[in-house]
Each structure stands twice: as structure tokens, then as C-alpha cells.
Coordinates of N, CA and C and ligand atoms in Angstrom, one line a residue:
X1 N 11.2 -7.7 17.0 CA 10.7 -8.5 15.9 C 10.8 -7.7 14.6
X2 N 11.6 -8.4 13.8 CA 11.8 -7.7 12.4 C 10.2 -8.0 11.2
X3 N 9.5 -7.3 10.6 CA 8.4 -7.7 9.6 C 9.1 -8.3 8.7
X4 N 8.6 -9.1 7.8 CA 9.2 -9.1 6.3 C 8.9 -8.3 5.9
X5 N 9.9 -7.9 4.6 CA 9.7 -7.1 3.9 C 8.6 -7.4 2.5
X6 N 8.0 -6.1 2.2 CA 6.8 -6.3 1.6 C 6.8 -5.5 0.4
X7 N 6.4 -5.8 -0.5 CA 5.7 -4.9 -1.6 C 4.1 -5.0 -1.7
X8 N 3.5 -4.2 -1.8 CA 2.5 -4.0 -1.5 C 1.9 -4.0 -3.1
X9 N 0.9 -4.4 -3.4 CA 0.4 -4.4 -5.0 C -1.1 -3.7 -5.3
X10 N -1.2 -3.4 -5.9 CA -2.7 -3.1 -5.9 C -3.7 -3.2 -7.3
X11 N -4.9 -3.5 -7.4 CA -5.2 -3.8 -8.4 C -6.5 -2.8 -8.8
X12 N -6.3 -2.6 -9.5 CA -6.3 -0.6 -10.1 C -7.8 -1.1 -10.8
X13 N -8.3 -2.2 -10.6 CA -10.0 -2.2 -11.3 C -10.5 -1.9 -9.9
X14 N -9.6 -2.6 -8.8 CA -10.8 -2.7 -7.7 C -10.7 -1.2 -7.0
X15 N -9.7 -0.6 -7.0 CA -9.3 0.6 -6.2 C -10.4 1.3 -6.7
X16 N -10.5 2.5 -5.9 CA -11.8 3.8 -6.3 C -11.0 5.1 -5.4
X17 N -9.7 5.4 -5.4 CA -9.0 6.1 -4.6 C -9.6 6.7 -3.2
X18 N -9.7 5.5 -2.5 CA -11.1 6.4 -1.4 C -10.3 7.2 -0.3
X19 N -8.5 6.6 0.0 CA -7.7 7.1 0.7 C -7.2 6.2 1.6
X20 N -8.4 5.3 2.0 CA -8.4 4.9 3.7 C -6.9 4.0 4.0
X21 N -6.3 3.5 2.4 CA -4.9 3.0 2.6 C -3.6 4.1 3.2
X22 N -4.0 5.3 2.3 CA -3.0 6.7 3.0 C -3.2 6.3 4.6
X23 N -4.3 6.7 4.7 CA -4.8 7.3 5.7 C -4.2 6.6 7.4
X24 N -4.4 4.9 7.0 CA -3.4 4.3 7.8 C -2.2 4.1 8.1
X25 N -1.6 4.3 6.7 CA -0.1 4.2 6.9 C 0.7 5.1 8.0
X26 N 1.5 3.8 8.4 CA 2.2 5.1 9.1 C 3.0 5.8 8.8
X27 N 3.6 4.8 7.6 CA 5.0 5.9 6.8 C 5.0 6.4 5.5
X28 N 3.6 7.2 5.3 CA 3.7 7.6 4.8 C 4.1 7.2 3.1
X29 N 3.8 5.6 3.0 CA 4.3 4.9 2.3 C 3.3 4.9 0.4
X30 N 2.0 5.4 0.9 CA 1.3 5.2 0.2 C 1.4 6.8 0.1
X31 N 0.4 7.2 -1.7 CA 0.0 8.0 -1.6 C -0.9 8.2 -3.1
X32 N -1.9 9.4 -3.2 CA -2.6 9.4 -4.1 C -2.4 10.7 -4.7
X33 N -1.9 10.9 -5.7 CA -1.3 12.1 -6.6 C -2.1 11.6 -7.8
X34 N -2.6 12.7 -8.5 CA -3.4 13.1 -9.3 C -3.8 11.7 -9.9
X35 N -5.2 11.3 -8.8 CA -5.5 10.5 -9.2 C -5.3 9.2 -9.4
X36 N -4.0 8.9 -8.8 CA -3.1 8.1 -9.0 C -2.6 7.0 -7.9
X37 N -2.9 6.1 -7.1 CA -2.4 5.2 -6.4 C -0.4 4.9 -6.6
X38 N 0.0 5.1 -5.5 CA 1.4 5.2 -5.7 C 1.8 4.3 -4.5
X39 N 3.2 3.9 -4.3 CA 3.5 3.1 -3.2 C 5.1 2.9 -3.4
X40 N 5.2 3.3 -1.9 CA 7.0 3.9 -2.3 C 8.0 2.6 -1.1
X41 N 8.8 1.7 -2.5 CA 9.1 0.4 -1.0 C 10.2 0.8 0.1
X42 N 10.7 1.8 -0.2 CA 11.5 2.3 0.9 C 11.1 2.8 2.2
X43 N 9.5 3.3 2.1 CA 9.8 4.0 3.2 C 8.5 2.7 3.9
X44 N 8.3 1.8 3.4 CA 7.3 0.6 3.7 C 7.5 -0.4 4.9
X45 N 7.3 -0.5 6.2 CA 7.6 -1.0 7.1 C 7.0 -2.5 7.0
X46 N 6.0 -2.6 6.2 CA 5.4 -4.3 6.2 C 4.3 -4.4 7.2
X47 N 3.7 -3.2 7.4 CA 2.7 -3.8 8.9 C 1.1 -4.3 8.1
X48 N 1.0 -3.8 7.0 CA -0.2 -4.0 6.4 C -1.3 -3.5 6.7
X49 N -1.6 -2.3 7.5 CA -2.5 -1.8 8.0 C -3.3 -1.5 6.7
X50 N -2.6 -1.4 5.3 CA -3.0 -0.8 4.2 C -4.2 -1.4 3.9
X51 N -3.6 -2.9 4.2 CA -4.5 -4.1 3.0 C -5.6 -4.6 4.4
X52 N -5.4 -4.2 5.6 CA -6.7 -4.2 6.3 C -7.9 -3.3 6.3
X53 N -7.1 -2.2 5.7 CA -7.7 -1.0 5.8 C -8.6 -0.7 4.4
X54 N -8.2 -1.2 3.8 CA -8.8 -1.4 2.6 C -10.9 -1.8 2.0
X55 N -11.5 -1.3 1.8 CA -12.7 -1.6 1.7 C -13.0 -2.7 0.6
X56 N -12.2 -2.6 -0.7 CA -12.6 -3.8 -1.2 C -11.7 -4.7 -1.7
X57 N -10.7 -4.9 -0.8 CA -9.8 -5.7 -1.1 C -9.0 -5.2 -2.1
X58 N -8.2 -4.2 -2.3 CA -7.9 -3.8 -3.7 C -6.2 -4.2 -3.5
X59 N -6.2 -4.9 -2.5 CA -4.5 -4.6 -2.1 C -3.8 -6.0 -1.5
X60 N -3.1 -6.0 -2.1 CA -2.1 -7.4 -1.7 C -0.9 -7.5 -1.2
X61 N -0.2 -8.2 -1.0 CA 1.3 -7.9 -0.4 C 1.6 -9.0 -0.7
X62 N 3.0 -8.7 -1.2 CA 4.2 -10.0 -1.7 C 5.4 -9.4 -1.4
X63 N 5.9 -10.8 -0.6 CA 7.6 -10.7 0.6 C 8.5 -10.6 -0.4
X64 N 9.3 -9.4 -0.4 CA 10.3 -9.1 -1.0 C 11.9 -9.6 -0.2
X65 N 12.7 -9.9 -1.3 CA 14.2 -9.6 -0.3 C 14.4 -8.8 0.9
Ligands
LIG1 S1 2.3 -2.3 4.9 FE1 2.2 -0.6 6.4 S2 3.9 0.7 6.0 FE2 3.6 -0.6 4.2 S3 2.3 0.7 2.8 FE3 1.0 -0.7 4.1 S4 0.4 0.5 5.8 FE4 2.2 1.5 4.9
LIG2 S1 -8.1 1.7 0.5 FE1 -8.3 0.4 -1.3 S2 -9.8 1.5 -2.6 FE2 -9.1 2.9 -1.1 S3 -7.4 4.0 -2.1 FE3 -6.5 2.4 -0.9 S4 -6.4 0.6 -2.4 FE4 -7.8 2.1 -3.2

């Protein structure tokens, strides 16, 4: 079974960089550089462990091509 493909979004009032999105990913897809919430669609598999993992909802997903 193929995922859709996803872009992942995030909304930067709710975020507080806590990690726990890194911290699930498995590919390493996320990441937090100075400060900074980043999200890279190539290496993004679509499983969304991000946006469950997430404490206050700061994270969305919308199906890309
Ligand atoms: S959907 Fe999965 S692979 Fe993509 S950023 Fe979230 S946890 Fe990582
Ligand atoms: S889990 Fe949510 S609050 Fe924590 S860094 Fe990721 S997006 Fe931000």
C-alpha cells in the first residue's frame, strides 16, 4: 500500500519547538535548526506520525501530487 503523498504544514503561533514532531519521524523529514521548524517533502513518507505526535495540534497535512 502506497500513502498519499503529503505536505505537511505547520502553524508557527501554535508550535513551541518542543521536538516531539522530529522525534517521530522516521525520515528524518522534520527538523528544528536554529529555532526554526523545517520540513523537507522529499524525504516525507506521509505516515503522519508528526501530526499525532504533536501536543497542540500545530500540524496539518495536505495531499500533494
Ligand atoms: S508524515 Fe511521517 S514522514 Fe512525513 S514528516 Fe510526518 S512523521 Fe515524517
Ligand atoms: S510537535 Fe508540534 S509543537 Fe512540537 S515542534 Fe512539532 S509542531 Fe512544534
Amino acid at each position: 500500500m502506497t500513502l498519499p503523498r503529503v505536505k505537511i504544514l505547520i502553524n508557527r503561533e501554535k508550535c513551541y519547538l518542543c521536538g516531539s514532531c522530529v522525534a517521530v519521524c522516521p525520515k528524518e523529514a522534520i527538523i528544528i535548526e536554529s529555532e526554526e521548524w523545517r520540513f523537507f517533502q522529499e524525504k516525507c513518507i506521509g505516515c503522519k506520525f508528526c501530526i499525532l505526535a504533536c501536543p497542540v495540534g500545530a500540524l496539518t497535512a495536505k495531499e500533494v501530487e
